[in-house]
Amino acid sequence: MRQGLRDWAELLRISALFTVPGDALAGAASAGLRPDRRTALAVGSSLCLYEAGMALNDWADRAEDAVDRPHRPIPSGRVKPAAALAAAAGLTAAGLALAHRAGRPAGLVATALASTVWAYDLRLKHTAAGPAAMAAARSLDLLLGATATGGTVARPSLLPAAALGAHTYAVTSVSRHETQGGAVAAPLAALA
């Protein structure tokens, strides 16, 4: 059982979870509001949607990982593909339910976020639209915290969401070429 938990922790990249609550908390702060129970629901929603994305990512990349990363949980047989897909669906449902408990506007933002996560993992990741989809997801995550806390998308939250999206776009663009080496245009554009 302990090994099974380790396999799932690896698939879900549990160590990266500590970065997730910051978006929702930054969203509340950008709206000029103190975090409250609805902010906590947004954080829970964000965590679930992030984990859904991790499971779905590895499910979608299972054929590629079988060649390039056979040690990963799915290609190594430690986690069944159907279980990873079911986890992604269940975590998405849980994330949406938590957001809807924070109010209809937060539920709508979480629905857009979940749709972006699924579109990115299943279709957009390896396309020119991949960095934009990842940027949209991070921006929506910040707006989820603002919307859940305040009950509506606060105008002051739009600029921080856009800045986070621009940063994410740059990092994602650079990371897409990190194994190819040599090209400096993307890193320089990201730095600018």
GROMACS .gro file of N, CA and C in nm, residues 43-176:
model
  402
   43VAL      N    1  -0.931   2.777  -0.284
   43VAL     CA    2  -0.804   2.707  -0.270
   43VAL      C    3  -0.824   2.557  -0.290
   44GLY      N    4  -0.927   2.501  -0.225
   44GLY     CA    5  -0.956   2.358  -0.242
   44GLY      C    6  -0.988   2.324  -0.386
   45SER      N    7  -1.066   2.408  -0.451
   45SER     CA    8  -1.100   2.388  -0.592
   45SER      C    9  -0.974   2.390  -0.678
   46SER      N   10  -0.891   2.489  -0.653
   46SER     CA   11  -0.767   2.505  -0.729
   46SER      C   12  -0.677   2.383  -0.712
   47LEU      N   13  -0.665   2.333  -0.589
   47LEU     CA   14  -0.583   2.214  -0.564
   47LEU      C   15  -0.637   2.094  -0.640
   48CYS      N   16  -0.768   2.076  -0.636
   48CYS     CA   17  -0.829   1.962  -0.708
   48CYS      C   18  -0.807   1.973  -0.859
   49LEU      N   19  -0.827   2.093  -0.914
   49LEU     CA   20  -0.812   2.111  -1.058
   49LEU      C   21  -0.666   2.096  -1.101
   50TYR      N   22  -0.574   2.139  -1.016
   50TYR     CA   23  -0.432   2.121  -1.045
   50TYR      C   24  -0.398   1.972  -1.050
   51GLU      N   25  -0.444   1.899  -0.950
   51GLU     CA   26  -0.416   1.755  -0.946
   51GLU      C   27  -0.485   1.682  -1.062
   52ALA      N   28  -0.603   1.727  -1.098
   52ALA     CA   29  -0.670   1.669  -1.215
   52ALA      C   30  -0.584   1.687  -1.339
   53GLY      N   31  -0.526   1.806  -1.352
   53GLY     CA   32  -0.437   1.833  -1.466
   53GLY      C   33  -0.314   1.745  -1.466
   54MET      N   34  -0.259   1.717  -1.350
   54MET     CA   35  -0.140   1.631  -1.341
   54MET      C   36  -0.174   1.488  -1.387
   55ALA      N   37  -0.284   1.435  -1.336
   55ALA     CA   38  -0.324   1.299  -1.373
   55ALA      C   39  -0.359   1.292  -1.522
   56LEU      N   40  -0.431   1.392  -1.570
   56LEU     CA   41  -0.470   1.394  -1.711
   56LEU      C   42  -0.349   1.411  -1.801
   57ASN      N   43  -0.253   1.493  -1.760
   57ASN     CA   44  -0.131   1.513  -1.837
   57ASN      C   45  -0.059   1.381  -1.861
   58ASP      N   46  -0.041   1.304  -1.755
   58ASP     CA   47   0.030   1.177  -1.770
   58ASP      C   48  -0.053   1.075  -1.846
   59TRP      N   49  -0.185   1.080  -1.831
   59TRP     CA   50  -0.269   0.991  -1.910
   59TRP      C   51  -0.256   1.025  -2.058
   60ALA      N   52  -0.263   1.154  -2.090
   60ALA     CA   53  -0.256   1.197  -2.230
   60ALA      C   54  -0.119   1.168  -2.292
   61ASP      N   55  -0.013   1.174  -2.210
   61ASP     CA   56   0.124   1.154  -2.260
   61ASP      C   57   0.174   1.011  -2.243
   62ARG      N   58   0.087   0.917  -2.213
   62ARG     CA   59   0.133   0.782  -2.179
   62ARG      C   60   0.210   0.714  -2.291
   63ALA      N   61   0.174   0.736  -2.418
   63ALA     CA   62   0.248   0.674  -2.529
   63ALA      C   63   0.387   0.738  -2.543
   64GLU      N   64   0.392   0.870  -2.535
   64GLU     CA   65   0.519   0.942  -2.541
   64GLU      C   66   0.609   0.904  -2.423
   65ASP      N   67   0.548   0.896  -2.304
   65ASP     CA   68   0.625   0.860  -2.184
   65ASP      C   69   0.677   0.717  -2.190
   66ALA      N   70   0.605   0.630  -2.258
   66ALA     CA   71   0.651   0.491  -2.270
   66ALA      C   72   0.786   0.486  -2.342
   67VAL      N   73   0.811   0.582  -2.431
   67VAL     CA   74   0.938   0.588  -2.504
   67VAL      C   75   1.040   0.674  -2.430
   68ASP      N   76   1.000   0.795  -2.391
   68ASP     CA   77   1.094   0.893  -2.335
   68ASP      C   78   1.112   0.884  -2.183
   69ARG      N   79   1.006   0.842  -2.113
   69ARG     CA   80   1.010   0.838  -1.966
   69ARG      C   81   0.944   0.710  -1.915
   70PRO      N   82   0.999   0.595  -1.949
   70PRO     CA   83   0.934   0.468  -1.912
   70PRO      C   84   0.927   0.444  -1.761
   71HIS      N   85   1.001   0.522  -1.684
   71HIS     CA   86   1.000   0.508  -1.538
   71HIS      C   87   0.878   0.574  -1.474
   72ARG      N   88   0.805   0.658  -1.547
   72ARG     CA   89   0.688   0.728  -1.492
   72ARG      C   90   0.582   0.626  -1.449
   73PRO      N   91   0.491   0.665  -1.361
   73PRO     CA   92   0.396   0.569  -1.305
   73PRO      C   93   0.307   0.495  -1.406
   74ILE      N   94   0.259   0.563  -1.510
   74ILE     CA   95   0.171   0.494  -1.605
   74ILE      C   96   0.249   0.400  -1.696
   75PRO      N   97   0.353   0.445  -1.767
   75PRO     CA   98   0.422   0.351  -1.857
   75PRO      C   99   0.491   0.236  -1.783
   76SER      N  100   0.529   0.258  -1.659
   76SER     CA  101   0.594   0.150  -1.583
   76SER      C  102   0.492   0.050  -1.529
   77GLY      N  103   0.364   0.081  -1.542
   77GLY     CA  104   0.259  -0.010  -1.496
   77GLY      C  105   0.222   0.006  -1.350
   78ARG      N  106   0.281   0.103  -1.283
   78ARG     CA  107   0.251   0.122  -1.141
   78ARG      C  108   0.115   0.188  -1.118
   79VAL      N  109   0.067   0.266  -1.217
   79VAL     CA  110  -0.067   0.324  -1.213
   79VAL      C  111  -0.132   0.291  -1.347
   80LYS      N  112  -0.251   0.235  -1.341
   80LYS     CA  113  -0.323   0.199  -1.464
   80LYS      C  114  -0.375   0.325  -1.532
   81PRO      N  115  -0.369   0.329  -1.666
   81PRO     CA  116  -0.420   0.447  -1.737
   81PRO      C  117  -0.566   0.480  -1.703
   82ALA      N  118  -0.650   0.379  -1.693
   82ALA     CA  119  -0.791   0.404  -1.661
   82ALA      C  120  -0.805   0.467  -1.522
   83ALA      N  121  -0.721   0.427  -1.429
   83ALA     CA  122  -0.726   0.485  -1.294
   83ALA      C  123  -0.683   0.631  -1.297
   84ALA      N  124  -0.582   0.663  -1.376
   84ALA     CA  125  -0.537   0.802  -1.387
   84ALA      C  126  -0.646   0.889  -1.449
   85LEU      N  127  -0.712   0.838  -1.552
   85LEU     CA  128  -0.819   0.914  -1.617
   85LEU      C  129  -0.937   0.931  -1.522
   86ALA      N  130  -0.971   0.826  -1.449
   86ALA     CA  131  -1.080   0.836  -1.351
   86ALA      C  132  -1.045   0.937  -1.241
   87ALA      N  133  -0.920   0.937  -1.198
   87ALA     CA  134  -0.877   1.034  -1.097
   87ALA      C  135  -0.890   1.176  -1.151
   88ALA      N  136  -0.851   1.197  -1.276
   88ALA     CA  137  -0.862   1.330  -1.336
   88ALA      C  138  -1.008   1.375  -1.341
   89ALA      N  139  -1.097   1.286  -1.379
   89ALA     CA  140  -1.239   1.320  -1.384
   89ALA      C  141  -1.295   1.347  -1.245
   90GLY      N  142  -1.260   1.263  -1.148
   90GLY     CA  143  -1.309   1.280  -1.012
   90GLY      C  144  -1.258   1.408  -0.948
   91LEU      N  145  -1.130   1.436  -0.968
   91LEU     CA  146  -1.072   1.559  -0.913
   91LEU      C  147  -1.132   1.683  -0.979
   92THR      N  148  -1.161   1.675  -1.108
   92THR     CA  149  -1.226   1.787  -1.176
   92THR      C  150  -1.365   1.810  -1.117
   93ALA      N  151  -1.440   1.704  -1.098
   93ALA     CA  152  -1.574   1.717  -1.040
   93ALA      C  153  -1.567   1.775  -0.899
   94ALA      N  154  -1.471   1.729  -0.820
   94ALA     CA  155  -1.456   1.782  -0.684
   94ALA      C  156  -1.418   1.930  -0.687
   95GLY      N  157  -1.328   1.968  -0.777
   95GLY     CA  158  -1.288   2.107  -0.789
   95GLY      C  159  -1.404   2.196  -0.828
   96LEU      N  160  -1.486   2.149  -0.920
   96LEU     CA  161  -1.601   2.228  -0.963
   96LEU      C  162  -1.704   2.239  -0.850
   97ALA      N  163  -1.724   2.131  -0.778
   97ALA     CA  164  -1.820   2.133  -0.667
   97ALA      C  165  -1.777   2.232  -0.559
   98LEU      N  166  -1.649   2.231  -0.526
   98LEU     CA  167  -1.599   2.326  -0.425
   98LEU      C  168  -1.617   2.470  -0.471
   99ALA      N  169  -1.584   2.497  -0.596
   99ALA     CA  170  -1.599   2.633  -0.647
   99ALA      C  171  -1.744   2.677  -0.647
  100HIS      N  172  -1.835   2.589  -0.687
  100HIS     CA  173  -1.977   2.625  -0.689
  100HIS      C  174  -2.029   2.652  -0.548
  101ARG      N  175  -1.971   2.588  -0.447
  101ARG     CA  176  -2.010   2.616  -0.309
  101ARG      C  177  -1.971   2.759  -0.269
  102ALA      N  178  -1.870   2.813  -0.335
  102ALA     CA  179  -1.828   2.951  -0.308
  102ALA      C  180  -1.917   3.052  -0.381
  103GLY      N  181  -2.006   3.004  -0.465
  103GLY     CA  182  -2.097   3.093  -0.538
  103GLY      C  183  -2.094   3.065  -0.687
  104ARG      N  184  -2.202   3.104  -0.752
  104ARG     CA  185  -2.215   3.080  -0.896
  104ARG      C  186  -2.102   3.145  -0.977
  105PRO      N  187  -2.065   3.272  -0.951
  105PRO     CA  188  -1.956   3.332  -1.028
  105PRO      C  189  -1.825   3.253  -1.016
  106ALA      N  190  -1.793   3.208  -0.894
  106ALA     CA  191  -1.671   3.128  -0.877
  106ALA      C  192  -1.684   2.995  -0.951
  107GLY      N  193  -1.802   2.938  -0.950
  107GLY     CA  194  -1.825   2.814  -1.025
  107GLY      C  195  -1.804   2.832  -1.174
  108LEU      N  196  -1.846   2.947  -1.226
  108LEU     CA  197  -1.827   2.973  -1.369
  108LEU      C  198  -1.679   2.990  -1.403
  109VAL      N  199  -1.604   3.060  -1.316
  109VAL     CA  200  -1.460   3.076  -1.339
  109VAL      C  201  -1.392   2.939  -1.331
  110ALA      N  202  -1.430   2.857  -1.233
  110ALA     CA  203  -1.371   2.723  -1.220
  110ALA      C  204  -1.405   2.636  -1.340
  111THR      N  205  -1.524   2.651  -1.396
  111THR     CA  206  -1.561   2.575  -1.515
  111THR      C  207  -1.471   2.614  -1.632
  112ALA      N  208  -1.448   2.743  -1.647
  112ALA     CA  209  -1.356   2.789  -1.753
  112ALA      C  210  -1.215   2.736  -1.727
  113LEU      N  211  -1.172   2.736  -1.603
  113LEU     CA  212  -1.040   2.686  -1.567
  113LEU      C  213  -1.030   2.536  -1.597
  114ALA      N  214  -1.129   2.459  -1.555
  114ALA     CA  215  -1.128   2.315  -1.581
  114ALA      C  216  -1.128   2.286  -1.731
  115SER      N  217  -1.206   2.360  -1.806
  115SER     CA  218  -1.210   2.342  -1.952
  115SER      C  219  -1.073   2.372  -2.013
  116THR      N  220  -1.007   2.474  -1.963
  116THR     CA  221  -0.874   2.509  -2.013
  116THR      C  222  -0.773   2.400  -1.981
  117VAL      N  223  -0.780   2.346  -1.859
  117VAL     CA  224  -0.689   2.239  -1.819
  117VAL      C  225  -0.707   2.117  -1.910
  118TRP      N  226  -0.831   2.076  -1.931
  118TRP     CA  227  -0.857   1.959  -2.016
  118TRP      C  228  -0.816   1.985  -2.161
  119ALA      N  229  -0.847   2.105  -2.211
  119ALA     CA  230  -0.808   2.138  -2.349
  119ALA      C  231  -0.657   2.138  -2.364
  120TYR      N  232  -0.587   2.194  -2.266
  120TYR     CA  233  -0.441   2.197  -2.272
  120TYR      C  234  -0.385   2.056  -2.276
  121ASP      N  235  -0.425   1.973  -2.181
  121ASP     CA  236  -0.368   1.838  -2.172
  121ASP      C  237  -0.404   1.749  -2.290
  122LEU      N  238  -0.525   1.762  -2.341
  122LEU     CA  239  -0.571   1.671  -2.447
  122LEU      C  240  -0.542   1.719  -2.588
  123ARG      N  241  -0.533   1.850  -2.609
  123ARG     CA  242  -0.519   1.899  -2.746
  123ARG      C  243  -0.412   2.006  -2.768
  124LEU      N  244  -0.397   2.096  -2.675
  124LEU     CA  245  -0.321   2.219  -2.703
  124LEU      C  246  -0.174   2.215  -2.661
  125LYS      N  247  -0.137   2.125  -2.572
  125LYS     CA  248  -0.003   2.126  -2.513
  125LYS      C  249   0.108   2.130  -2.616
  126HIS      N  250   0.097   2.051  -2.718
  126HIS     CA  251   0.204   2.040  -2.818
  126HIS      C  252   0.177   2.126  -2.942
  127THR      N  253   0.096   2.229  -2.926
  127THR     CA  254   0.065   2.319  -3.037
  127THR      C  255   0.116   2.459  -3.002
  128ALA      N  256   0.107   2.548  -3.098
  128ALA     CA  257   0.147   2.687  -3.075
  128ALA      C  258   0.058   2.753  -2.969
  129ALA      N  259  -0.064   2.701  -2.950
  129ALA     CA  260  -0.155   2.758  -2.851
  129ALA      C  261  -0.126   2.709  -2.709
  130GLY      N  262  -0.034   2.615  -2.693
  130GLY     CA  263  -0.004   2.559  -2.562
  130GLY      C  264   0.032   2.662  -2.456
  131PRO      N  265   0.130   2.749  -2.482
  131PRO     CA  266   0.166   2.849  -2.381
  131PRO      C  267   0.050   2.942  -2.346
  132ALA      N  268  -0.031   2.979  -2.444
  132ALA     CA  269  -0.146   3.066  -2.417
  132ALA      C  270  -0.249   2.995  -2.329
  133ALA      N  271  -0.270   2.867  -2.352
  133ALA     CA  272  -0.364   2.791  -2.269
  133ALA      C  273  -0.313   2.780  -2.126
  134MET      N  274  -0.184   2.755  -2.109
  134MET     CA  275  -0.127   2.748  -1.975
  134MET      C  276  -0.138   2.884  -1.906
  135ALA      N  277  -0.112   2.991  -1.980
  135ALA     CA  278  -0.124   3.126  -1.924
  135ALA      C  279  -0.268   3.154  -1.883
  136ALA      N  280  -0.362   3.114  -1.965
  136ALA     CA  281  -0.503   3.135  -1.933
  136ALA      C  282  -0.540   3.059  -1.805
  137ALA      N  283  -0.488   2.938  -1.790
  137ALA     CA  284  -0.519   2.859  -1.670
  137ALA      C  285  -0.470   2.930  -1.544
  138ARG      N  286  -0.348   2.979  -1.547
  138ARG     CA  287  -0.296   3.047  -1.428
  138ARG      C  288  -0.372   3.177  -1.400
  139SER      N  289  -0.406   3.251  -1.505
  139SER     CA  290  -0.484   3.374  -1.485
  139SER      C  291  -0.621   3.342  -1.426
  140LEU      N  292  -0.685   3.240  -1.478
  140LEU     CA  293  -0.816   3.200  -1.427
  140LEU      C  294  -0.807   3.152  -1.283
  141ASP      N  295  -0.696   3.088  -1.247
  141ASP     CA  296  -0.679   3.042  -1.110
  141ASP      C  297  -0.675   3.160  -1.014
  142LEU      N  298  -0.604   3.266  -1.051
  142LEU     CA  299  -0.602   3.386  -0.968
  142LEU      C  300  -0.741   3.449  -0.961
  143LEU      N  301  -0.809   3.455  -1.075
  143LEU     CA  302  -0.944   3.512  -1.076
  143LEU      C  303  -1.043   3.428  -0.996
  144LEU      N  304  -1.017   3.298  -0.986
  144LEU     CA  305  -1.103   3.212  -0.905
  144LEU      C  306  -1.099   3.258  -0.759
  145GLY      N  307  -0.980   3.287  -0.708
  145GLY     CA  308  -0.969   3.335  -0.571
  145GLY      C  309  -1.038   3.469  -0.551
  146ALA      N  310  -1.021   3.559  -0.646
  146ALA     CA  311  -1.086   3.690  -0.636
  146ALA      C  312  -1.237   3.678  -0.643
  147THR      N  313  -1.284   3.597  -0.736
  147THR     CA  314  -1.428   3.582  -0.756
  147THR      C  315  -1.494   3.510  -0.640
  148ALA      N  316  -1.430   3.406  -0.591
  148ALA     CA  317  -1.487   3.332  -0.478
  148ALA      C  318  -1.496   3.423  -0.356
  149THR      N  319  -1.393   3.500  -0.330
  149THR     CA  320  -1.388   3.584  -0.210
  149THR      C  321  -1.485   3.701  -0.220
  150GLY      N  322  -1.490   3.763  -0.336
  150GLY     CA  323  -1.573   3.883  -0.352
  150GLY      C  324  -1.709   3.862  -0.413
  151GLY      N  325  -1.735   3.745  -0.469
  151GLY     CA  326  -1.865   3.719  -0.530
  151GLY      C  327  -1.876   3.764  -0.674
  152THR      N  328  -1.773   3.830  -0.725
  152THR     CA  329  -1.771   3.874  -0.863
  152THR      C  330  -1.625   3.896  -0.905
  153VAL      N  331  -1.602   3.905  -1.034
  153VAL     CA  332  -1.467   3.935  -1.080
  153VAL      C  333  -1.440   4.081  -1.050
  154ALA      N  334  -1.346   4.107  -0.962
  154ALA     CA  335  -1.313   4.244  -0.924
  154ALA      C  336  -1.220   4.303  -1.029
  155ARG      N  337  -1.254   4.420  -1.075
  155ARG     CA  338  -1.174   4.487  -1.177
  155ARG      C  339  -1.026   4.500  -1.139
  156PRO      N  340  -0.995   4.529  -1.012
  156PRO     CA  341  -0.853   4.539  -0.975
  156PRO      C  342  -0.777   4.406  -0.991
  157SER      N  343  -0.848   4.295  -0.997
  157SER     CA  344  -0.783   4.164  -1.010
  157SER      C  345  -0.742   4.133  -1.153
  158LEU      N  346  -0.793   4.206  -1.249
  158LEU     CA  347  -0.764   4.176  -1.389
  158LEU      C  348  -0.618   4.200  -1.425
  159LEU      N  349  -0.560   4.308  -1.375
  159LEU     CA  350  -0.420   4.338  -1.406
  159LEU      C  351  -0.325   4.232  -1.345
  160PRO      N  352  -0.340   4.197  -1.216
  160PRO     CA  353  -0.255   4.090  -1.164
  160PRO      C  354  -0.275   3.957  -1.236
  161ALA      N  355  -0.398   3.927  -1.275
  161ALA     CA  356  -0.423   3.803  -1.350
  161ALA      C  357  -0.352   3.807  -1.484
  162ALA      N  358  -0.357   3.922  -1.550
  162ALA     CA  359  -0.287   3.936  -1.679
  162ALA      C  360  -0.136   3.926  -1.661
  163ALA      N  361  -0.084   3.985  -1.554
  163ALA     CA  362   0.061   3.977  -1.529
  163ALA      C  363   0.104   3.833  -1.503
  164LEU      N  364   0.025   3.762  -1.423
  164LEU     CA  365   0.056   3.621  -1.397
  164LEU      C  366   0.047   3.541  -1.527
  165GLY      N  367  -0.051   3.571  -1.609
  165GLY     CA  368  -0.063   3.503  -1.738
  165GLY      C  369   0.056   3.530  -1.828
  166ALA      N  370   0.102   3.655  -1.831
  166ALA     CA  371   0.218   3.690  -1.915
  166ALA      C  372   0.343   3.617  -1.866
  167HIS      N  373   0.362   3.612  -1.735
  167HIS     CA  374   0.476   3.540  -1.678
  167HIS      C  375   0.468   3.392  -1.714
  168THR      N  376   0.351   3.334  -1.699
  168THR     CA  377   0.333   3.192  -1.728
  168THR      C  378   0.355   3.164  -1.876
  169TYR      N  379   0.307   3.253  -1.961
  169TYR     CA  380   0.328   3.237  -2.105
  169TYR      C  381   0.478   3.233  -2.136
  170ALA      N  382   0.552   3.326  -2.076
  170ALA     CA  383   0.696   3.332  -2.101
  170ALA      C  384   0.767   3.207  -2.053
  171VAL      N  385   0.737   3.165  -1.930
  171VAL     CA  386   0.802   3.045  -1.874
  171VAL      C  387   0.767   2.922  -1.955
  172THR      N  388   0.642   2.910  -1.994
  172THR     CA  389   0.599   2.793  -2.073
  172THR      C  390   0.666   2.793  -2.210
  173SER      N  391   0.675   2.909  -2.271
  173SER     CA  392   0.741   2.918  -2.402
  173SER      C  393   0.887   2.877  -2.393
  174VAL      N  394   0.956   2.923  -2.289
  174VAL     CA  395   1.097   2.888  -2.272
  174VAL      C  396   1.111   2.739  -2.243
  175SER      N  397   1.027   2.686  -2.156
  175SER     CA  398   1.041   2.546  -2.117
  175SER      C  399   1.012   2.450  -2.232
  176ARG      N  400   0.937   2.492  -2.330
  176ARG     CA  401   0.907   2.406  -2.444
  176ARG      C  402   1.032   2.375  -2.525
   0.00000   0.00000   0.00000
